[in-house]
Short mmCIF file of C-alpha atoms in Angstrom, two decimals:
data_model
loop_
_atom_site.label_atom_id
_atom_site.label_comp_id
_atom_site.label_asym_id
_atom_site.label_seq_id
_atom_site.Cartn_x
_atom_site.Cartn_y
_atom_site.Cartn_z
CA UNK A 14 158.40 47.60 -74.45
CA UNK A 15 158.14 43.86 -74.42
CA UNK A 16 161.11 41.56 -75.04
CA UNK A 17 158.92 39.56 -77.16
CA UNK A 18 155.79 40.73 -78.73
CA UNK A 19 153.13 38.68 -80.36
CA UNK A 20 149.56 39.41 -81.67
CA UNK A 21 147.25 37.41 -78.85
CA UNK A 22 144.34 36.66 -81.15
CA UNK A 23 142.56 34.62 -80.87
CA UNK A 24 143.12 33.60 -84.96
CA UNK A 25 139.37 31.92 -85.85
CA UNK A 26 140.40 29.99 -89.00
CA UNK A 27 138.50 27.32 -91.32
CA UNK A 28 140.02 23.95 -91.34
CA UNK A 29 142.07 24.16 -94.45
CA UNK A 30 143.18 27.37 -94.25
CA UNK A 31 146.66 29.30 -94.17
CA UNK A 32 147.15 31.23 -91.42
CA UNK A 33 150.57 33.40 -90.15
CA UNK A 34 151.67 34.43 -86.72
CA UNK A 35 154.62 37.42 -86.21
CA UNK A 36 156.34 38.03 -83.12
CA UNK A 37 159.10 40.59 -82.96
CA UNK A 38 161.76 40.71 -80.27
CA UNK A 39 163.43 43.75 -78.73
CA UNK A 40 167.01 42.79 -77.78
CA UNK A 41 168.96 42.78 -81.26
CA UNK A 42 172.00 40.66 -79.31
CA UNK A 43 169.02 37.56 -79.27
CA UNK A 44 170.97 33.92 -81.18
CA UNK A 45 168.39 31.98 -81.47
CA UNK A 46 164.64 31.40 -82.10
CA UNK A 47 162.11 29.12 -81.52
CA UNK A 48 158.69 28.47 -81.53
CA UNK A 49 156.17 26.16 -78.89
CA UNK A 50 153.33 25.05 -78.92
CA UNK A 51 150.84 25.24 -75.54
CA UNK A 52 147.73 23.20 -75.48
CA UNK A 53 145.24 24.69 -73.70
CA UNK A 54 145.47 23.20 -69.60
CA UNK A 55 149.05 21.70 -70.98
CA UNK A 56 152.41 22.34 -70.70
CA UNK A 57 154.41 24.04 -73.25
CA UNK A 58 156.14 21.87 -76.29
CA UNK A 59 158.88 22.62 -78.79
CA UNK A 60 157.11 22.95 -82.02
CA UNK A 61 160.44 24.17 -84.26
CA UNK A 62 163.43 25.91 -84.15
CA UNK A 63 163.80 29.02 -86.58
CA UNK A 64 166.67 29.71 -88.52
CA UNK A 65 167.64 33.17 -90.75
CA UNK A 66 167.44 31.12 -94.15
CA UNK A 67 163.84 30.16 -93.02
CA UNK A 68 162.85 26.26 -92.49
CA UNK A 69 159.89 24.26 -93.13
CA UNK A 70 158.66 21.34 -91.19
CA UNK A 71 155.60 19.39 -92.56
CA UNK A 72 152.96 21.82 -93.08
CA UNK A 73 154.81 24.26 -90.82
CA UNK A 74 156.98 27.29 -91.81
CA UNK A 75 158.92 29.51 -89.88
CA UNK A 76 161.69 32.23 -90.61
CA UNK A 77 163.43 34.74 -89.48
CA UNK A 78 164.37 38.43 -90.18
CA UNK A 79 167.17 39.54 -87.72
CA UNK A 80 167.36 43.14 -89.60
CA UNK A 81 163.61 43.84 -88.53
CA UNK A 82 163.61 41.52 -85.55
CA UNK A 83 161.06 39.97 -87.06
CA UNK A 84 159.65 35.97 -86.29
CA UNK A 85 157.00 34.45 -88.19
CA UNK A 86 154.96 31.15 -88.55
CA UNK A 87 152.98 29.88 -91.19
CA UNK A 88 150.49 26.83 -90.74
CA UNK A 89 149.01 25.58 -94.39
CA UNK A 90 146.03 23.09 -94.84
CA UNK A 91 144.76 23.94 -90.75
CA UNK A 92 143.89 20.96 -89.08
CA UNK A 93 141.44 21.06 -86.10
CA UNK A 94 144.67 19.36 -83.93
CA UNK A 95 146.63 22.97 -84.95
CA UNK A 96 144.24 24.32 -82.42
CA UNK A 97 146.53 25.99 -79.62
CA UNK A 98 148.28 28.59 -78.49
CA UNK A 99 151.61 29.28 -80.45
CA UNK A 100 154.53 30.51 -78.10
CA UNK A 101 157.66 32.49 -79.90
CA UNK A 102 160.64 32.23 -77.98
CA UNK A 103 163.75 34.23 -78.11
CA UNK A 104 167.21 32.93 -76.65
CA UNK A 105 168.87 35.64 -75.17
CA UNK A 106 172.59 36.03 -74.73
CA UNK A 107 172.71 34.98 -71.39
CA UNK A 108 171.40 31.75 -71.87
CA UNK A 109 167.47 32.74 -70.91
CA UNK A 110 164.56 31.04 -72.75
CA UNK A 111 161.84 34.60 -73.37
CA UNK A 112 158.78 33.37 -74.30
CA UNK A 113 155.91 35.59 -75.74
CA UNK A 114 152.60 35.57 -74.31
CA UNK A 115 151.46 33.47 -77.20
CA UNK A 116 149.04 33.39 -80.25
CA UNK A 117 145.71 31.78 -79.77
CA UNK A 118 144.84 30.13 -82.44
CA UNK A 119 141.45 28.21 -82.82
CA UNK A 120 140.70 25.81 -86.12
CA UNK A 121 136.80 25.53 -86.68
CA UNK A 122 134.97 22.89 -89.13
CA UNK B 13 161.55 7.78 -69.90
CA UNK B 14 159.76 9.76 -67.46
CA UNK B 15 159.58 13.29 -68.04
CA UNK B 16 159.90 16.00 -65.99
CA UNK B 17 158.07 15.15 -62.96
CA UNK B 18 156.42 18.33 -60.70
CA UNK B 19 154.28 17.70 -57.23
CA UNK B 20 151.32 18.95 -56.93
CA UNK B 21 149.18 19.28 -59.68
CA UNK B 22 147.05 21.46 -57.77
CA UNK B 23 147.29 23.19 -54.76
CA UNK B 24 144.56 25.20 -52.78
CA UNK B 25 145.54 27.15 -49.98
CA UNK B 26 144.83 30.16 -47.66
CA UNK B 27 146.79 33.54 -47.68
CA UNK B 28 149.64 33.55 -45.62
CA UNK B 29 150.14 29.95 -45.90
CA UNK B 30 153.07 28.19 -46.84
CA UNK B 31 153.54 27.06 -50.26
CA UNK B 32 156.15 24.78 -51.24
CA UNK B 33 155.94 23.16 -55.12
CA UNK B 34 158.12 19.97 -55.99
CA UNK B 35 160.23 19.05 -58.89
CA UNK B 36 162.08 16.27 -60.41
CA UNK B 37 164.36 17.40 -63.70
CA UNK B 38 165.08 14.37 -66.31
CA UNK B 39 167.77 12.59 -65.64
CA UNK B 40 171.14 13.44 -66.73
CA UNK B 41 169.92 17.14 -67.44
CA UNK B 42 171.76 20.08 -66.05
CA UNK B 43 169.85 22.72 -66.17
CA UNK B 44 166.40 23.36 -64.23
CA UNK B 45 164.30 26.13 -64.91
CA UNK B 46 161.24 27.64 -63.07
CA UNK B 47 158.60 29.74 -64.54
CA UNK B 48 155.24 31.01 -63.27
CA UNK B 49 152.51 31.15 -66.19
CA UNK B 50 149.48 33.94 -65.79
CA UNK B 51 147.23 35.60 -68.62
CA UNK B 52 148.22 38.74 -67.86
CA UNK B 53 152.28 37.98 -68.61
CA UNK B 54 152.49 35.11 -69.57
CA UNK B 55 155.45 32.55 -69.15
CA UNK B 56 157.54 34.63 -67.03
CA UNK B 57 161.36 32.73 -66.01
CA UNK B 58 161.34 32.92 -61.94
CA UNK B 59 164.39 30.76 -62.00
CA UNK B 60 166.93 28.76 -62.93
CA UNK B 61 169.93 25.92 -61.90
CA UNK B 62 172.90 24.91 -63.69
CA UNK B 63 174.78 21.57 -61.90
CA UNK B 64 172.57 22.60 -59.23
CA UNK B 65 173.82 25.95 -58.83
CA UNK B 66 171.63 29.34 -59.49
CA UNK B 67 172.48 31.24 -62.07
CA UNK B 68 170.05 33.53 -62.34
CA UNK B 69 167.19 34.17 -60.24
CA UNK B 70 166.23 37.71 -61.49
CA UNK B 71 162.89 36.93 -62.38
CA UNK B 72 161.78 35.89 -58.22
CA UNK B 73 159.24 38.68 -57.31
CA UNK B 74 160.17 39.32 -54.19
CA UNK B 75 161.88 37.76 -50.70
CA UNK B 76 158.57 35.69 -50.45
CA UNK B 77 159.60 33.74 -53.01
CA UNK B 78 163.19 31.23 -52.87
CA UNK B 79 164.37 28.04 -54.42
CA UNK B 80 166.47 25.59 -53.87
CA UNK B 81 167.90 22.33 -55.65
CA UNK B 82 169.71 20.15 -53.12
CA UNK B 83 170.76 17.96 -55.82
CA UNK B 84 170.79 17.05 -59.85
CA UNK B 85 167.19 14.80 -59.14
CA UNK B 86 165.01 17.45 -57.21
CA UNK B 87 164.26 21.35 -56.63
CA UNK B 88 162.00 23.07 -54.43
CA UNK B 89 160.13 26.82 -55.03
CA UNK B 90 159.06 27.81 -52.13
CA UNK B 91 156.17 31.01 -51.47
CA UNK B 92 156.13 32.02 -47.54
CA UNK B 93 153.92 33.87 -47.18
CA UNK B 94 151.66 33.33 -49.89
CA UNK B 95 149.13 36.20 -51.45
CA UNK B 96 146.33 36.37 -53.40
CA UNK B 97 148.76 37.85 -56.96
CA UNK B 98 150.87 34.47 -56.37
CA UNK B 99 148.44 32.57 -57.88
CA UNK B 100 149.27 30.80 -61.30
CA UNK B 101 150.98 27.67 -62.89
CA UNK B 102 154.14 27.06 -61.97
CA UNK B 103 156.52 25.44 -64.37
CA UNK B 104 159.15 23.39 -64.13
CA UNK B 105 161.52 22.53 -67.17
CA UNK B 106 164.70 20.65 -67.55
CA UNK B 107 167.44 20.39 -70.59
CA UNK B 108 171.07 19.08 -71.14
CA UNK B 109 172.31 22.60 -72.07
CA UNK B 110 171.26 25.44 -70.54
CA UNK B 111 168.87 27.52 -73.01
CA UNK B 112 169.25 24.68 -75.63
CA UNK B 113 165.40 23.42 -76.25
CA UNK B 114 163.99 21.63 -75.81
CA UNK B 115 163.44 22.85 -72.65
CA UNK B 116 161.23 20.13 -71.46
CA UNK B 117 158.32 21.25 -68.94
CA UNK B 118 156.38 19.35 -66.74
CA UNK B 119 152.68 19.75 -66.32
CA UNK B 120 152.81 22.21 -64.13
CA UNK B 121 151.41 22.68 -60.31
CA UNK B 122 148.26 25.26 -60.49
CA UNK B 123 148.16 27.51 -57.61
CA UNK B 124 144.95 29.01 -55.87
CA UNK B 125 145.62 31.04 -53.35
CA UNK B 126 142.43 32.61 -51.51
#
């Protein structure tokens, strides 16, 4: 099994739309959570850090369920910009950054 | 400020060559990371330095593949010989505290090797 397991898409949404990623991790020991953002040809970028009581940031929402080792984000109002692949990111114990292999998502006119 | 700064951007090369792939961390960060980015697995951690000093390099493939970070403003991964399966984009990524983001990549080197 994966350390971190995401749905690869690709997500085909309309602009304006809500969309939600999950990721779920494997190693129950994992402190903290993130999620990046990777344009396509790009390098990847810290989109927002994920905390257990949840956190919003603009029109972006993540949380966190550490009983189900469970990650989501939640993009309201799409914009075509949103278009990208959406990284969750697990830190480990031991100090390791483990990325999934990302959520394609594509915003359409 | 300048980011983190990796050399190539692109590199072409036979099997069985040489590859050697460049980085320079942002300064005043202690921690360097290296990760090699394919469809198939994604952003995999080859990788990484702490005050110049490996930590963990778990995630190198195979004796083909070493590292090395002579000091806090530059790092070396290094493929001898290369294959065919090496190729990818290689990462580079810097922070203050190790696996405190942001981790903050550089563009990457792409890697063809034919």
């Amino acid at each position: 099994r994966k350390e971190v397991e995401q749905d690869p898409g690709p997500f085909n949404v309309p602009e304006g739309a809500t969309v939600a990623f999950n990721c779920t991790y494997s190693n129950s020991a994992s402190q903290s959570f993130f999620w990046y953002r990777q344009d396509c040809r790009k390098e990847p970028k810290l989109l927002m850090s994920v905390y257990s009581s949840g956190n919003e940031d603009g029109r972006f929402t993540a949380q966190l369920n550490r009983a189900s080792q469970y990650i989501s984000l939640l993009i309201r109002d799409s914009k075509l910009s949103d278009s990208a692949t959406y990284l969750c990111v697990v830190n480990e114990s031991t100090d390791k950054l483990i990325f999934g292999t990302g959520t394609r998502l594509q915003v359409f006119p | 400020d300048a980011g983190v700064i990796q050399s190539p951007r692109h590199e072409v090369t036979e099997m069985g060559q040489e590859v050697t792939l460049r980085c320079k961390p942002i300064s005043g960060h202690n921690s360097l990371f290296w990760y090699r980015q394919t469809m198939m697995r994604g952003l995999e951690l080859l990788i990484y330095f702490n005050n110049n000093v490996p930590i963990d390099d778990s995630g190198m493939p195979e004796d083909r593949f070493s590292a090395k970070m002579p000091n806090a403003s530059f790092s070396t991964l290094k493929i001898q010989p290369s294959e065919p399966r090496d190729s990818a984009v290689y990462f580079c990524a810097s922070s203050f505290i190790p696996g405190d983001p942001p981790q903050h990549f550089g563009d990457g080197t792409r890697l063809s090797i034919l």
